[in-house]
CSV table of C-alpha atoms in Angstrom, one decimal:
chain,number,residue,atom,x,y,z
A,14,MET,CA,81.0,83.8,136.3
A,15,THR,CA,79.0,84.6,139.5
A,16,ASN,CA,75.8,86.0,137.7
A,17,ARG,CA,73.9,86.0,134.6
A,18,GLU,CA,74.2,89.7,134.2
A,19,GLU,CA,78.1,90.1,134.6
A,20,ARG,CA,79.5,92.3,132.0
A,21,LEU,CA,83.1,92.9,130.6
A,22,SER,CA,83.5,95.9,132.8
A,23,ASP,CA,82.4,93.6,136.0
A,24,LEU,CA,85.1,91.0,134.8
A,25,VAL,CA,88.0,93.4,134.5
A,26,ASN,CA,87.4,95.1,137.6
A,27,LYS,CA,87.1,91.8,139.6
A,28,ALA,CA,90.5,90.9,138.1
A,29,GLY,CA,92.1,94.2,139.7
A,30,GLY,CA,91.4,96.5,136.7
A,31,PRO,CA,94.0,97.1,133.7
A,32,THR,CA,97.7,97.8,134.2
A,33,SER,CA,99.6,100.7,132.9
A,34,LEU,CA,100.9,98.5,130.2
A,35,ALA,CA,97.6,97.3,128.9
A,36,TYR,CA,96.6,97.9,125.4
A,37,LEU,CA,92.6,98.4,126.0
A,38,ARG,CA,91.9,99.0,122.2
A,39,GLY,CA,93.4,95.8,121.4
A,40,ALA,CA,91.4,93.4,124.1
A,41,LYS,CA,89.6,90.7,122.6
A,42,LEU,CA,86.7,88.3,123.6
A,43,THR,CA,86.8,84.5,122.8
A,44,ARG,CA,83.4,82.8,123.1
A,45,VAL,CA,82.3,79.2,122.9
A,46,ALA,CA,80.4,78.4,119.9
A,47,SER,CA,76.6,77.5,120.5
A,48,ALA,CA,75.0,74.7,118.4
A,49,GLY,CA,73.4,77.4,116.4
A,50,GLU,CA,76.6,79.4,115.7
A,51,LYS,CA,78.5,76.1,114.8
A,52,LYS,CA,75.7,75.2,112.3
A,53,ARG,CA,76.3,78.9,110.7
A,54,MET,CA,80.1,78.2,110.7
A,55,GLY,CA,79.4,75.0,109.0
A,56,ASP,CA,77.3,76.8,106.3
A,57,VAL,CA,79.8,79.1,105.7
A,58,ILE,CA,82.6,76.5,105.1
A,59,ARG,CA,80.3,74.8,102.7
A,60,LEU,CA,80.0,78.3,100.7
A,61,MET,CA,83.9,78.3,100.7
A,62,SER,CA,84.2,74.8,99.4
A,63,ARG,CA,81.9,75.4,96.3
A,64,GLN,CA,84.0,78.7,95.9
A,65,LEU,CA,87.6,77.6,96.5
A,66,GLY,CA,87.2,73.9,96.1
A,67,GLU,CA,87.3,71.0,98.8
A,68,ALA,CA,91.1,70.5,98.4
A,69,MET,CA,92.0,74.1,99.2
A,70,ILE,CA,89.8,73.9,102.3
A,71,ASP,CA,91.2,70.8,103.4
A,72,SER,CA,94.8,72.1,102.9
A,73,LEU,CA,94.1,74.9,105.2
A,74,GLY,CA,92.8,72.8,107.9
A,75,ILE,CA,89.4,74.7,107.9
A,76,GLY,CA,86.7,73.2,109.9
A,77,VAL,CA,84.0,74.2,112.4
A,78,GLU,CA,85.6,75.7,115.7
A,79,ASP,CA,84.4,75.3,119.2
A,80,THR,CA,85.2,79.0,120.0
A,81,PHE,CA,85.0,82.4,117.9
A,82,THR,CA,86.2,86.0,118.6
A,83,VAL,CA,83.7,88.6,119.4
A,84,GLY,CA,84.8,92.2,118.5
A,85,ILE,CA,84.7,94.3,121.5
A,86,ASP,CA,85.7,97.8,122.7
A,87,LEU,CA,86.9,97.4,126.1
A,88,GLU,CA,88.0,101.3,126.5
A,89,LYS,CA,84.4,102.3,125.9
A,90,ALA,CA,82.9,99.4,128.1
A,91,LEU,CA,85.0,100.6,131.0
A,92,THR,CA,84.4,104.2,130.6
A,93,ASN,CA,80.6,103.8,130.5
A,94,PRO,CA,79.7,100.5,132.5
A,95,LYS,CA,76.5,99.0,131.5
A,96,GLY,CA,76.4,100.8,128.2
A,97,SER,CA,76.0,99.1,124.8
A,98,ALA,CA,79.8,98.4,124.6
A,99,ASP,CA,79.7,96.6,128.2
A,100,LEU,CA,78.6,93.4,126.8
A,101,VAL,CA,76.9,90.8,129.0
A,102,LEU,CA,79.2,87.6,129.1
A,103,ARG,CA,78.3,84.3,128.6
A,104,GLU,CA,79.7,81.1,130.3
A,105,GLY,CA,83.0,80.5,129.1
A,106,ASP,CA,83.8,83.6,127.8
A,107,VAL,CA,87.7,84.7,127.9
A,108,VAL,CA,88.7,88.1,127.6
A,109,PHE,CA,92.4,88.8,126.5
A,110,ILE,CA,94.1,92.2,127.1
A,111,PRO,CA,97.4,92.7,125.2
A,112,LYS,CA,100.3,94.9,126.1
A,113,ASN,CA,101.0,98.1,124.4
A,114,THR,CA,102.1,97.5,120.7
A,115,ASN,CA,103.4,100.0,118.0
A,116,THR,CA,103.4,98.2,114.8
A,117,VAL,CA,101.3,98.1,111.8
A,118,THR,CA,101.4,94.8,109.6
A,119,ILE,CA,100.5,94.9,105.8
A,120,ASN,CA,99.5,91.5,104.2
A,121,GLY,CA,97.7,90.0,101.2
A,122,ALA,CA,98.3,91.2,97.7
A,123,VAL,CA,101.3,93.3,98.1
A,124,MET,CA,104.8,92.8,96.9
A,125,VAL,CA,106.3,92.0,100.4
A,126,PRO,CA,104.1,91.5,103.4
A,127,ASN,CA,105.7,93.2,106.3
A,128,THR,CA,105.2,94.6,109.8
A,129,VAL,CA,106.5,98.1,110.5
A,130,SER,CA,106.5,100.6,113.2
A,131,TYR,CA,103.2,102.5,113.6
A,132,MET,CA,103.4,106.3,112.6
A,133,LYS,CA,100.6,108.5,113.9
A,134,GLY,CA,99.0,110.4,111.3
A,135,LYS,CA,100.1,108.2,108.1
A,136,ASN,CA,97.8,106.8,105.6
A,137,VAL,CA,97.2,103.5,104.4
A,138,ASP,CA,99.1,104.4,101.2
A,139,TYR,CA,102.1,104.9,103.5
A,140,TYR,CA,102.1,101.6,105.0
A,141,LEU,CA,101.5,99.9,101.5
A,142,ASN,CA,104.5,101.5,100.3
A,143,GLN,CA,106.4,99.9,103.4
A,144,ALA,CA,105.3,96.7,101.8
A,145,GLY,CA,106.6,97.4,98.3
A,146,GLY,CA,103.3,98.7,97.1
A,147,CYS,CA,100.2,96.5,95.8
A,148,SER,CA,101.0,93.5,93.5
A,149,ASP,CA,99.4,93.7,89.9
A,150,ASN,CA,96.5,91.3,90.9
A,151,ALA,CA,95.3,93.7,94.0
A,152,ARG,CA,91.7,94.8,94.4
A,153,LYS,CA,92.7,98.2,95.7
A,154,SER,CA,89.3,99.3,96.3
A,155,LYS,CA,88.4,96.4,98.7
A,156,LYS,CA,91.4,96.9,101.2
A,157,PHE,CA,90.2,96.3,104.8
A,158,ILE,CA,91.8,96.6,108.2
A,159,VAL,CA,91.8,94.0,110.9
A,160,TYR,CA,92.0,95.3,114.5
A,161,MET,CA,93.5,93.5,117.4
A,162,ASN,CA,90.2,93.4,119.2
A,163,GLY,CA,88.7,91.3,116.4
A,164,GLN,CA,87.0,93.9,114.6
A,165,VAL,CA,87.2,94.5,110.7
A,166,THR,CA,86.4,97.5,108.6
A,167,LYS,CA,86.8,98.5,104.9
A,168,VAL,CA,89.3,101.3,104.3
A,169,LYS,CA,87.4,104.7,103.7
A,170,GLY,CA,89.4,107.2,101.7
A,171,SER,CA,93.1,107.5,102.8
A,172,GLY,CA,92.4,105.4,105.8
A,173,LYS,CA,94.5,107.8,108.0
A,174,LYS,CA,91.9,108.1,111.0
A,175,GLN,CA,91.4,104.2,110.7
A,176,ILE,CA,94.9,103.2,111.4
A,177,GLU,CA,95.8,102.3,115.0
A,178,PRO,CA,98.8,100.4,116.6
A,179,GLY,CA,98.5,96.7,116.3
A,180,CYS,CA,96.1,96.6,113.2
A,181,GLU,CA,96.6,94.8,110.1
A,182,ILE,CA,96.1,96.2,106.6
A,183,ILE,CA,94.8,93.5,104.1
A,184,VAL,CA,94.7,94.1,100.4
A,185,PRO,CA,92.6,91.3,98.6
A,186,SER,CA,93.6,89.6,95.4
A,187,LYS,CA,91.5,90.2,92.1
A,188,ALA,CA,91.1,86.1,92.0
A,189,LYS,CA,87.4,85.8,92.5
A,190,LYS,CA,86.6,82.0,92.9
A,191,LYS,CA,89.8,79.8,92.7
A,192,GLY,CA,91.9,81.9,95.0
A,193,ASN,CA,95.6,80.8,95.2
A,194,ILE,CA,96.9,79.1,98.3
A,195,ALA,CA,99.6,81.9,99.2
A,196,ASN,CA,96.7,84.4,99.1
A,197,ILE,CA,94.3,82.7,101.2
A,198,LEU,CA,97.0,81.8,103.9
A,199,GLY,CA,98.0,85.4,103.8
A,200,TYR,CA,94.4,86.1,105.1
A,201,ALA,CA,94.5,83.1,107.5
A,202,THR,CA,97.3,84.7,109.3
A,203,SER,CA,95.5,87.8,109.9
A,204,PHE,CA,92.6,86.6,112.2
A,205,SER,CA,92.6,85.9,115.7
A,206,SER,CA,90.6,82.7,115.3
A,207,LEU,CA,89.6,80.5,112.4
A,208,GLY,CA,85.9,81.4,112.6
A,209,MET,CA,86.5,84.9,112.0
A,210,MET,CA,88.8,84.1,109.0
A,211,ILE,CA,86.0,81.8,107.6
A,212,ALA,CA,83.5,84.7,107.9
A,213,SER,CA,85.8,87.1,106.4
A,214,ILE,CA,87.0,85.3,103.6
A,215,ALA,CA,83.5,84.1,102.6
A,216,ASN,CA,82.3,87.8,102.7
A,217,LEU,CA,85.3,88.6,100.3
A,218,ILE,CA,84.7,85.9,97.8
A,219,LYS,CA,81.1,86.4,97.5
A,220,ARG,CA,81.4,90.0,96.0
């Protein structure tokens, strides 16, 4: 960084701008965690330990990370420099822009976790059917989507307008406290950073 007010758009333009193969909606920002952020991450891990048990946490290798993922909208940041989406960067920030992708992954409490081709206009149920449908212990009302850029959102209605190339649809299990290892590991594979996984799982098990 050359100055304290450098933003996402500044960094990308300094690097020569995105190529024709860049998938801007999938871009993500990795940030070095401050002391306060590490403390909050530790608090969440302790919450998870009470809910899932220390043995489960140890088996997953969950611990406080030095970095975490920040959900960004690089497409909007480049379209409107210095706008709300054009975040001010911190020392140590890393921006990753993936190539175009055309798949959707289905994971969690489904019969057969799967990755299939993205089909424009198809709803969430279509993709769940590509994974054999939901399992008996699925919490269907709690379905959520993880995007490549690090953002997470709950499925609303059919979810047709929420599906994007590269996203992952997650169906949580009905297990409220002592979740099984396979289910938690299913969540673990869905997140671009352990810090994001910790926060998201903790949010689910609190409900």
